[in-house]
XYZ file of C-alpha atoms in Angstrom:
354
model
C -12.818 23.790 10.853
C -9.803 26.343 10.750
C -6.301 25.372 10.105
C -4.479 28.222 10.100
C -1.547 28.131 12.838
C -1.959 30.693 15.692
C 0.790 33.428 15.385
C 3.611 33.265 17.715
C 2.847 30.077 19.228
C 5.945 28.618 20.772
C 4.818 26.873 24.012
C 5.126 22.727 23.940
C 1.962 21.263 23.878
C 1.177 18.609 26.705
C -2.113 16.550 27.158
C -3.899 16.815 30.184
C -4.172 14.210 32.649
C -6.554 11.447 30.825
C -7.587 7.699 31.460
C -4.989 5.376 30.278
C -5.904 3.495 26.903
C -6.646 0.225 28.939
C -9.290 2.377 31.178
C -10.770 4.015 27.869
C -11.463 0.623 26.648
C -13.224 -0.734 29.824
C -14.830 2.561 30.268
C -16.259 2.746 26.369
C -16.524 -1.464 26.801
C -14.354 -1.570 23.436
C -13.233 -4.905 22.098
C -11.308 -5.554 19.284
C -13.278 -7.573 16.221
C -11.526 -10.307 14.997
C -13.479 -9.997 11.561
C -11.962 -6.577 11.128
C -8.669 -7.771 12.054
C -8.450 -5.121 14.910
C -5.599 -5.036 17.565
C -4.977 -2.259 19.980
C -1.457 -1.020 20.972
C -1.757 0.031 24.403
C 2.384 0.747 25.249
C 2.789 4.268 24.953
C 6.449 3.792 24.711
C 5.751 1.895 21.200
C 3.352 4.485 20.024
C 6.044 7.114 20.616
C 8.368 4.922 18.886
C 5.945 4.646 15.777
C 5.393 8.594 15.731
C 9.245 9.188 16.018
C 9.538 7.294 12.659
C 7.406 9.789 10.875
C 10.127 12.390 11.339
C 9.844 16.018 12.770
C 6.096 16.600 13.728
C 5.971 19.800 15.480
C 3.553 22.127 13.759
C 2.866 19.699 11.112
C -0.605 18.363 9.634
C -1.242 14.791 10.367
C -3.936 12.404 8.942
C -3.949 9.394 11.414
C -5.913 6.219 9.820
C -7.863 4.150 11.930
C -7.087 5.407 15.573
C -9.208 3.003 17.443
C -8.810 3.860 21.147
C -6.300 6.633 20.445
C -3.041 5.331 21.544
C -1.037 6.560 18.666
C -3.331 9.691 18.699
C -1.994 10.682 22.045
C 1.898 10.254 20.657
C 0.937 12.339 17.623
C -0.616 15.276 19.886
C 2.228 15.064 22.276
C 4.784 15.429 19.351
C 3.129 19.191 19.068
C 1.404 19.097 15.835
C -0.498 21.866 14.391
C -3.603 19.777 13.249
C -4.838 15.962 13.557
C -7.232 14.512 11.186
C -8.645 11.260 12.558
C -10.285 9.012 10.092
C -12.089 6.082 12.036
C -14.229 3.600 10.409
C -15.860 1.893 13.642
C -18.175 4.359 15.236
C -17.661 2.561 18.806
C -14.178 4.571 19.264
C -15.699 7.757 18.311
C -16.548 8.740 21.954
C -13.080 8.083 23.242
C -11.602 9.887 20.231
C -13.842 12.859 21.292
C -12.572 12.890 24.936
C -8.803 13.317 23.288
C -10.301 16.062 21.081
C -11.678 17.952 23.974
C -7.983 17.605 25.778
C -6.547 19.200 22.643
C -8.717 22.092 21.840
C -8.933 23.192 18.066
C -6.269 20.719 17.188
C -8.318 17.598 16.193
C -10.783 16.690 13.646
C -12.441 13.691 13.789
C -14.126 12.067 10.537
C -16.249 9.010 10.985
C -15.715 7.163 7.497
C -13.775 4.798 5.627
C -10.373 5.736 4.389
C -10.526 3.813 1.327
C -13.221 6.490 0.096
C -12.849 9.635 2.105
C -11.330 12.473 -0.179
C -7.875 13.275 1.362
C -6.920 15.622 -1.146
C -9.409 18.165 0.237
C -8.568 17.759 3.996
C -5.612 19.815 4.352
C -5.010 23.853 3.711
C -4.045 24.751 -0.032
C -1.006 26.836 1.289
C 0.811 23.355 2.408
C 1.003 22.157 -1.139
C 4.488 21.894 -2.487
C 5.943 21.248 -6.123
C 6.615 17.687 -6.487
C 10.588 17.984 -6.850
C 10.442 20.273 -3.867
C 11.062 18.722 -0.371
C 7.875 16.729 1.028
C 5.329 18.759 2.720
C 4.596 19.125 6.285
C 1.822 16.593 5.787
C 2.268 12.977 7.261
C -0.218 9.864 7.364
C 0.118 7.615 10.293
C -1.697 4.418 10.977
C -1.501 1.533 12.701
C -3.756 -0.448 10.061
C -5.956 -3.398 10.448
C -4.319 -6.296 8.485
C -7.358 -6.886 6.019
C -6.837 -3.345 4.657
C -3.376 -2.589 4.725
C -2.521 -4.398 1.371
C -5.384 -3.056 -0.726
C -4.819 0.339 0.776
C -1.167 0.778 0.384
C -1.734 -0.396 -3.276
C -4.432 2.557 -3.948
C -2.084 4.792 -2.231
C 0.922 3.842 -4.154
C -1.406 4.306 -7.528
C -2.250 7.880 -5.686
C 1.687 8.675 -5.875
C 1.878 7.537 -9.661
C -0.981 9.739 -10.347
C -0.008 12.376 -7.886
C -3.549 12.783 -6.292
C -5.264 11.903 -3.329
C -2.757 12.529 -0.155
C -0.112 13.145 -2.731
C -2.044 16.081 -4.279
C 0.017 18.335 -1.752
C 3.301 16.891 -3.107
C 5.567 13.918 -1.792
C 3.695 13.315 1.674
C 5.340 10.540 3.939
C 3.599 7.827 5.386
C 4.251 5.788 8.450
C 2.217 2.536 8.635
C 2.153 -0.910 10.318
C 1.778 -4.156 8.319
C 2.179 -7.887 9.029
C 5.811 -8.562 9.479
C 5.657 -10.701 6.557
C 4.104 -7.967 4.133
C 6.777 -5.411 5.629
C 9.478 -7.740 4.226
C 7.942 -7.975 1.105
C 7.691 -4.399 0.814
C 11.542 -3.823 1.193
C 12.693 -7.130 -0.253
C 15.751 -7.075 -2.655
C 16.081 -9.088 -5.918
C 17.002 -12.212 -5.311
C 15.228 -12.549 -1.913
C 12.314 -15.093 -1.786
C 10.227 -12.355 -0.300
C 10.539 -10.489 -3.418
C 6.967 -10.033 -5.020
C 4.632 -7.739 -6.732
C 4.358 -5.465 -3.773
C 8.326 -5.036 -3.497
C 8.465 -3.690 -7.033
C 5.148 -1.419 -7.046
C 6.428 0.113 -3.669
C 10.078 0.508 -4.571
C 9.650 1.871 -8.219
C 7.310 4.623 -6.695
C 8.947 5.297 -3.201
C 12.156 5.000 -0.775
C 10.566 2.222 1.402
C 12.203 1.664 5.031
C 11.384 -1.641 7.147
C 11.902 0.651 10.459
C 11.353 -1.847 13.257
C 9.554 -4.987 14.443
C 6.890 -4.976 17.064
C 6.043 -8.232 18.706
C 2.755 -9.608 18.348
C 2.251 -9.920 22.368
C 2.328 -6.012 22.316
C -1.043 -6.083 21.122
C -4.297 -6.835 22.629
C -5.647 -9.332 21.677
C -2.260 -10.923 20.548
C -2.098 -11.182 16.744
C -0.543 -14.766 15.529
C 2.369 -12.556 13.845
C 4.632 -9.840 14.651
C 3.902 -6.418 12.904
C 6.422 -4.236 10.818
C 6.450 -0.488 10.910
C 7.250 0.616 7.323
C 8.127 4.566 6.293
C 7.468 5.498 2.664
C 8.860 8.714 1.022
C 7.609 9.244 -2.792
C 10.322 9.344 -4.991
C 10.850 12.524 -7.218
C 11.142 10.364 -10.460
C 9.687 7.045 -10.498
C 12.153 3.947 -11.410
C 9.460 3.198 -14.123
C 8.065 5.997 -15.946
C 5.027 4.149 -17.135
C 1.261 4.448 -16.178
C 0.501 2.685 -12.938
C -1.822 0.407 -14.631
C 0.481 -0.925 -17.143
C 3.481 -1.400 -14.629
C 0.996 -3.433 -12.407
C -0.236 -5.560 -15.122
C 3.475 -6.713 -16.171
C 4.699 -6.996 -12.587
C 1.507 -8.870 -11.696
C 1.986 -11.437 -14.807
C 5.706 -12.149 -14.061
C 4.702 -13.024 -10.284
C 1.733 -15.301 -11.650
C 4.335 -18.136 -11.680
C 6.738 -17.027 -8.921
C 8.467 -20.803 -8.841
C 8.907 -20.839 -12.662
C 10.980 -19.210 -15.098
C 10.149 -15.272 -15.860
C 8.908 -15.968 -19.313
C 5.835 -18.355 -18.093
C 4.537 -15.042 -16.191
C 5.253 -13.057 -19.540
C 3.441 -15.098 -21.702
C 0.049 -14.258 -19.916
C 0.314 -10.751 -21.548
C -0.438 -11.886 -24.950
C -3.348 -14.001 -26.417
C -2.724 -17.607 -27.143
C -2.570 -16.841 -31.454
C 0.998 -15.492 -31.329
C 1.956 -16.066 -28.017
C 5.375 -17.631 -28.260
C 6.652 -14.903 -30.781
C 5.599 -12.034 -29.078
C 7.216 -13.393 -25.583
C 10.113 -13.865 -27.422
C 10.213 -10.428 -28.890
C 9.333 -8.896 -25.616
C 12.244 -10.692 -23.844
C 14.781 -9.685 -26.339
C 13.812 -6.307 -26.884
C 14.001 -6.021 -22.717
C 16.958 -7.929 -22.687
C 15.866 -10.218 -19.872
C 17.296 -13.728 -19.363
C 13.852 -15.486 -19.644
C 15.315 -18.246 -17.362
C 15.499 -16.103 -14.345
C 12.929 -16.438 -11.704
C 10.585 -13.645 -10.914
C 11.991 -12.709 -7.674
C 15.532 -12.596 -9.292
C 14.625 -9.822 -11.793
C 16.239 -6.312 -10.832
C 14.074 -3.001 -10.816
C 15.919 -1.720 -14.295
C 14.935 -5.320 -15.610
C 11.430 -4.679 -14.733
C 11.467 -0.907 -16.328
C 12.675 -2.271 -19.685
C 9.840 -5.025 -19.686
C 7.250 -2.385 -19.068
C 8.904 -0.136 -21.486
C 9.210 -2.870 -24.218
C 5.409 -3.961 -23.587
C 4.394 -0.206 -23.821
C 5.915 -0.150 -27.321
C 4.076 -3.299 -28.018
C 0.625 -1.891 -26.815
C 1.291 1.386 -28.695
C 1.906 -0.542 -31.998
C -1.590 -2.965 -31.274
C -3.713 -0.888 -29.132
C -6.106 -3.902 -28.162
C -3.034 -5.727 -26.475
C -3.387 -3.933 -23.199
C -6.884 -4.898 -22.576
C -6.328 -8.696 -23.286
C -7.065 -10.608 -20.286
C -5.225 -14.102 -19.745
C -7.639 -15.125 -17.072
C -10.897 -14.476 -19.279
C -9.157 -16.197 -22.233
C -8.871 -19.433 -20.097
C -12.557 -18.831 -18.870
C -13.821 -18.885 -22.347
C -11.563 -22.051 -23.151
C -13.039 -23.774 -20.158
C -16.698 -22.880 -21.161
C -15.986 -24.290 -24.802
C -14.440 -27.583 -23.565
C -17.405 -27.980 -21.116
C -20.255 -27.637 -24.058
C -22.263 -30.492 -25.018
C -20.682 -32.432 -27.987
C -17.216 -30.962 -27.221
C -14.287 -33.149 -27.772
C -11.894 -31.111 -25.666
C -10.546 -32.055 -22.190
C -12.206 -31.079 -19.283
C -9.417 -31.539 -16.777
C -7.758 -28.107 -15.769
C -4.600 -27.113 -17.059
C -1.808 -26.413 -14.686
C -1.915 -22.854 -15.306
C -5.728 -22.933 -14.524
C -4.606 -24.795 -11.296
C -1.983 -21.983 -10.478
C -4.327 -19.215 -11.238
């Protein structure tokens, strides 16, 4: 499909009269599926408000994830976008989206597919691509995400930010997405906040993350048990931790494994049992991190120091990075349960927590 802008196009785009989102839902007998954690947003004032958080969309290229019955889709089209790519996994919504596509000739491209596997790096014209150091490209990702997919999807996209591929092949593509309110709070939590988590560090070391506003649950159909946060992401020119994504994720995950304990307890899980204490002390000293801080108290610079120190240790011992603490626990448990074993069959406290 052609994505080139028509020359001299200045008139504001207006959708023709269409059935309301409620009427679309009745017309195509659409029903939100609980197992897919679907919730429809019918209030166009709220969908307009979400789209406004994305920034200036006039003549922009937008990818909407999971448009469903098309409420946010209408608001995006009304903002005067050049092209809108809709990626919808649920085939029941396609006829309603096609009605919107016909109302905006040449602007909408519908993909019946899964955003987790769709090759978005091929979706937009090459001329939109910007250098990473430049201003963000005129490409936006917007989505009212089902709760079941929101966390795995943002982790996947953060990895794409780190590697500058996927949607970020074009540069520092901005994202405006919905999450459960609690997840939104984790994404933006500061050091010392009890909401501070793995998600806080992974998002904030790669992006500027802004918790824009909260939509009460009763605005959705069916009403979810939680409120919904709208979160805006802009990738940073320089990540705050300049190490590979997999290494940062391993260190951060390890630290937060025992979030109520001192941080050194999680750090210990980076190392095999043989020499664990000594190597943990070495890492904490090199990183200059107080081992008696709780995980949620650590600053971004402390996480950076931990990652840099761990990277140095991995460079000196190439087998270290592939060590898996859970696998070591599993092997120990199997050994304890062998016939004739004198080991204790009870689970350790660490096994219970993990």
